[in-house]
Amino acid sequence: MNKQEQELRKKSPVQIRNKKASFEYAFVDTYTAGIVLTGTEIKSIRGGKASLVDAYCYINRGEVWVKGMNISPYFYGSFANHEAKRDRKLLLTKREIRKLTQDSSAPGFTIVPTLIFIDNHGRAKVDIALARGKKEFDKRQSLKEREDKREMDRAIKHY
């Protein structure tokens, strides 16, 4: 991911994060993918009505799918409103899919969505990460680092 992509993510009006993923997993590699959405799903995402809790990705017949991503039904939608927890196809290049297939087949690795954002063209994108599950002591270390950072921020604010 280059510096320009990082700046676009910071400017995005919608950023829905999977905070639990960074605690449960150590990220090895990240990819940005498009999502195949229906009409009212993009309106719900622009309104911030989506969740990545308990979402994960799987590969089926050379296609990457995200399962468990919740996009709430659009409030002003009619009978054509979408299903909240359906599987959604992710758009990646063949090379990226091939690499993900090889890497995720190793024991202990999985693919998790980490962020949903709107790019500068108005399209919804998902950041996915090839991740390795953390052990219990790694999780304790993450908590300790977060607590230390919080204390340092408090100390800086008091001066």
Short mmCIF file of C-alpha atoms in Angstrom, two decimals:
data_model
loop_
_atom_site.label_atom_id
_atom_site.label_comp_id
_atom_site.label_asym_id
_atom_site.label_seq_id
_atom_site.Cartn_x
_atom_site.Cartn_y
_atom_site.Cartn_z
CA MET A 1 0.00 0.00 0.00
CA ASN A 2 1.54 3.29 -1.03
CA LYS A 3 1.38 6.68 0.63
CA GLN A 4 -1.29 8.00 -1.75
CA GLU A 5 -3.69 5.13 -0.93
CA GLN A 6 -3.20 5.72 2.80
CA GLU A 7 -4.05 9.42 2.39
CA LEU A 8 -7.23 8.54 0.48
CA ARG A 9 -8.35 6.24 3.30
CA LYS A 10 -7.80 9.01 5.86
CA LYS A 11 -9.98 11.39 3.81
CA SER A 12 -12.77 8.87 3.30
CA PRO A 13 -16.06 10.02 4.86
CA VAL A 14 -16.92 6.43 5.83
CA GLN A 15 -14.48 4.18 7.65
CA ILE A 16 -15.93 1.07 9.23
CA ARG A 17 -13.21 -0.85 11.07
CA ASN A 18 -12.96 -4.38 12.41
CA LYS A 19 -11.29 -3.59 15.74
CA LYS A 20 -11.60 -7.15 16.98
CA ALA A 21 -9.51 -8.47 14.07
CA SER A 22 -6.36 -6.57 15.05
CA PHE A 23 -6.64 -7.97 18.57
CA GLU A 24 -7.29 -11.58 17.49
CA TYR A 25 -4.89 -11.75 14.52
CA ALA A 26 -1.43 -10.65 13.42
CA PHE A 27 -1.66 -9.25 9.89
CA VAL A 28 0.86 -10.63 7.41
CA ASP A 29 -0.27 -9.00 4.15
CA THR A 30 -3.09 -6.61 3.18
CA TYR A 31 -5.08 -6.15 -0.02
CA THR A 32 -7.72 -3.67 -1.17
CA ALA A 33 -10.73 -5.18 -2.91
CA GLY A 34 -13.94 -3.90 -4.44
CA ILE A 35 -17.29 -5.33 -3.32
CA VAL A 36 -20.19 -6.44 -5.50
CA LEU A 37 -23.21 -4.69 -3.96
CA THR A 38 -26.89 -4.24 -4.76
CA GLY A 39 -28.63 -0.86 -4.96
CA THR A 40 -29.55 -0.20 -1.36
CA GLU A 41 -26.37 -1.68 0.16
CA ILE A 42 -24.16 1.20 -0.98
CA LYS A 43 -26.62 3.69 0.53
CA SER A 44 -26.44 1.91 3.88
CA ILE A 45 -22.62 1.86 3.77
CA ARG A 46 -22.51 5.58 2.99
CA GLY A 47 -24.72 6.06 6.04
CA GLY A 48 -22.26 4.07 8.16
CA LYS A 49 -24.70 1.21 8.77
CA ALA A 50 -22.33 -1.74 8.32
CA SER A 51 -20.38 -4.02 10.63
CA LEU A 52 -17.39 -6.33 10.16
CA VAL A 53 -17.67 -8.11 13.50
CA ASP A 54 -17.33 -11.90 13.01
CA ALA A 55 -16.78 -11.45 9.25
CA TYR A 56 -14.26 -13.57 7.37
CA CYS A 57 -13.32 -14.31 3.77
CA TYR A 58 -13.20 -17.61 1.93
CA ILE A 59 -12.14 -18.65 -1.57
CA ASN A 60 -14.57 -20.66 -3.71
CA ARG A 61 -13.85 -21.62 -7.34
CA GLY A 62 -11.27 -18.89 -7.81
CA GLU A 63 -13.44 -16.15 -6.31
CA VAL A 64 -13.07 -14.44 -2.93
CA TRP A 65 -16.23 -14.05 -0.85
CA VAL A 66 -16.83 -12.29 2.45
CA LYS A 67 -19.18 -14.03 4.88
CA GLY A 68 -20.78 -12.54 7.99
CA MET A 69 -20.48 -8.87 6.98
CA ASN A 70 -23.62 -7.11 8.16
CA ILE A 71 -24.99 -4.24 6.09
CA SER A 72 -28.22 -3.02 7.69
CA PRO A 73 -31.26 -2.65 5.42
CA TYR A 74 -31.65 0.86 4.01
CA PHE A 75 -34.22 2.79 6.04
CA TYR A 76 -35.95 4.31 3.00
CA GLY A 77 -35.74 1.10 0.97
CA SER A 78 -38.86 -0.54 -0.39
CA PHE A 79 -39.64 -4.17 -1.14
CA ALA A 80 -36.34 -4.26 -3.10
CA ASN A 81 -34.27 -3.86 0.07
CA HIS A 82 -31.28 -6.17 0.46
CA GLU A 83 -30.62 -9.07 2.82
CA ALA A 84 -28.43 -7.94 5.74
CA LYS A 85 -25.99 -10.86 6.10
CA ARG A 86 -25.65 -12.36 2.64
CA ASP A 87 -22.30 -13.47 1.21
CA ARG A 88 -20.71 -10.77 -0.94
CA LYS A 89 -18.18 -11.25 -3.72
CA LEU A 90 -14.89 -9.36 -3.55
CA LEU A 91 -13.13 -8.08 -6.65
CA LEU A 92 -9.40 -8.88 -6.82
CA THR A 93 -6.99 -9.64 -9.64
CA LYS A 94 -6.25 -13.27 -10.55
CA ARG A 95 -2.69 -12.87 -9.30
CA GLU A 96 -3.89 -11.62 -5.90
CA ILE A 97 -6.43 -14.45 -5.62
CA ARG A 98 -3.79 -17.04 -6.53
CA LYS A 99 -1.41 -15.64 -3.89
CA LEU A 100 -4.17 -15.55 -1.26
CA THR A 101 -5.15 -19.15 -2.07
CA GLN A 102 -1.59 -20.38 -1.62
CA ASP A 103 -0.91 -18.40 1.55
CA SER A 104 -4.22 -19.08 3.30
CA SER A 105 -3.94 -22.84 2.75
CA ALA A 106 -1.08 -22.96 5.28
CA PRO A 107 -2.21 -23.97 8.79
CA GLY A 108 -3.00 -21.09 11.12
CA PHE A 109 -3.72 -18.54 8.37
CA THR A 110 -7.04 -16.96 7.46
CA ILE A 111 -8.37 -13.98 5.52
CA VAL A 112 -10.22 -11.29 7.48
CA PRO A 113 -11.78 -7.99 6.38
CA THR A 114 -10.32 -5.07 8.35
CA LEU A 115 -11.85 -1.89 6.92
CA ILE A 116 -14.69 -0.70 4.68
CA PHE A 117 -14.24 2.73 3.12
CA ILE A 118 -15.50 4.84 0.21
CA ASP A 119 -12.82 5.74 -2.36
CA ASN A 120 -12.56 9.09 -4.14
CA HIS A 121 -14.80 7.79 -6.98
CA GLY A 122 -17.64 6.96 -4.56
CA ARG A 123 -17.15 3.18 -4.65
CA ALA A 124 -17.10 0.98 -1.57
CA LYS A 125 -13.82 -0.84 -0.98
CA VAL A 126 -12.72 -3.40 1.59
CA ASP A 127 -9.26 -3.87 3.03
CA ILE A 128 -8.65 -7.56 3.68
CA ALA A 129 -5.67 -9.06 5.45
CA LEU A 130 -3.98 -12.41 5.35
CA ALA A 131 -3.73 -13.05 9.08
CA ARG A 132 -2.26 -15.51 11.55
CA GLY A 133 -4.12 -16.14 14.81
CA LYS A 134 -2.46 -14.70 17.91
CA LYS A 135 -1.67 -16.80 20.95
CA GLU A 136 -2.92 -15.79 24.40
CA PHE A 137 0.40 -14.19 25.41
CA ASP A 138 0.42 -12.15 22.18
CA LYS A 139 -3.02 -10.77 23.08
CA ARG A 140 -1.79 -9.81 26.54
CA GLN A 141 1.18 -8.05 24.94
CA SER A 142 -1.19 -6.11 22.64
CA LEU A 143 -3.27 -5.02 25.64
CA LYS A 144 -0.14 -3.91 27.49
CA GLU A 145 1.10 -1.88 24.51
CA ARG A 146 -2.28 -0.21 24.11
CA GLU A 147 -2.39 0.64 27.84
CA ASP A 148 1.16 2.08 27.72
CA LYS A 149 0.28 4.23 24.70
CA ARG A 150 -2.83 5.52 26.46
CA GLU A 151 -0.80 6.47 29.55
CA MET A 152 1.79 8.29 27.44
CA ASP A 153 -0.96 10.24 25.65
CA ARG A 154 -2.43 11.25 29.02
CA ALA A 155 0.97 12.38 30.27
CA ILE A 156 1.51 14.51 27.16
CA LYS A 157 -1.93 16.17 27.50
CA HIS A 158 -1.22 17.20 31.11
CA TYR A 159 1.87 19.21 30.12
#
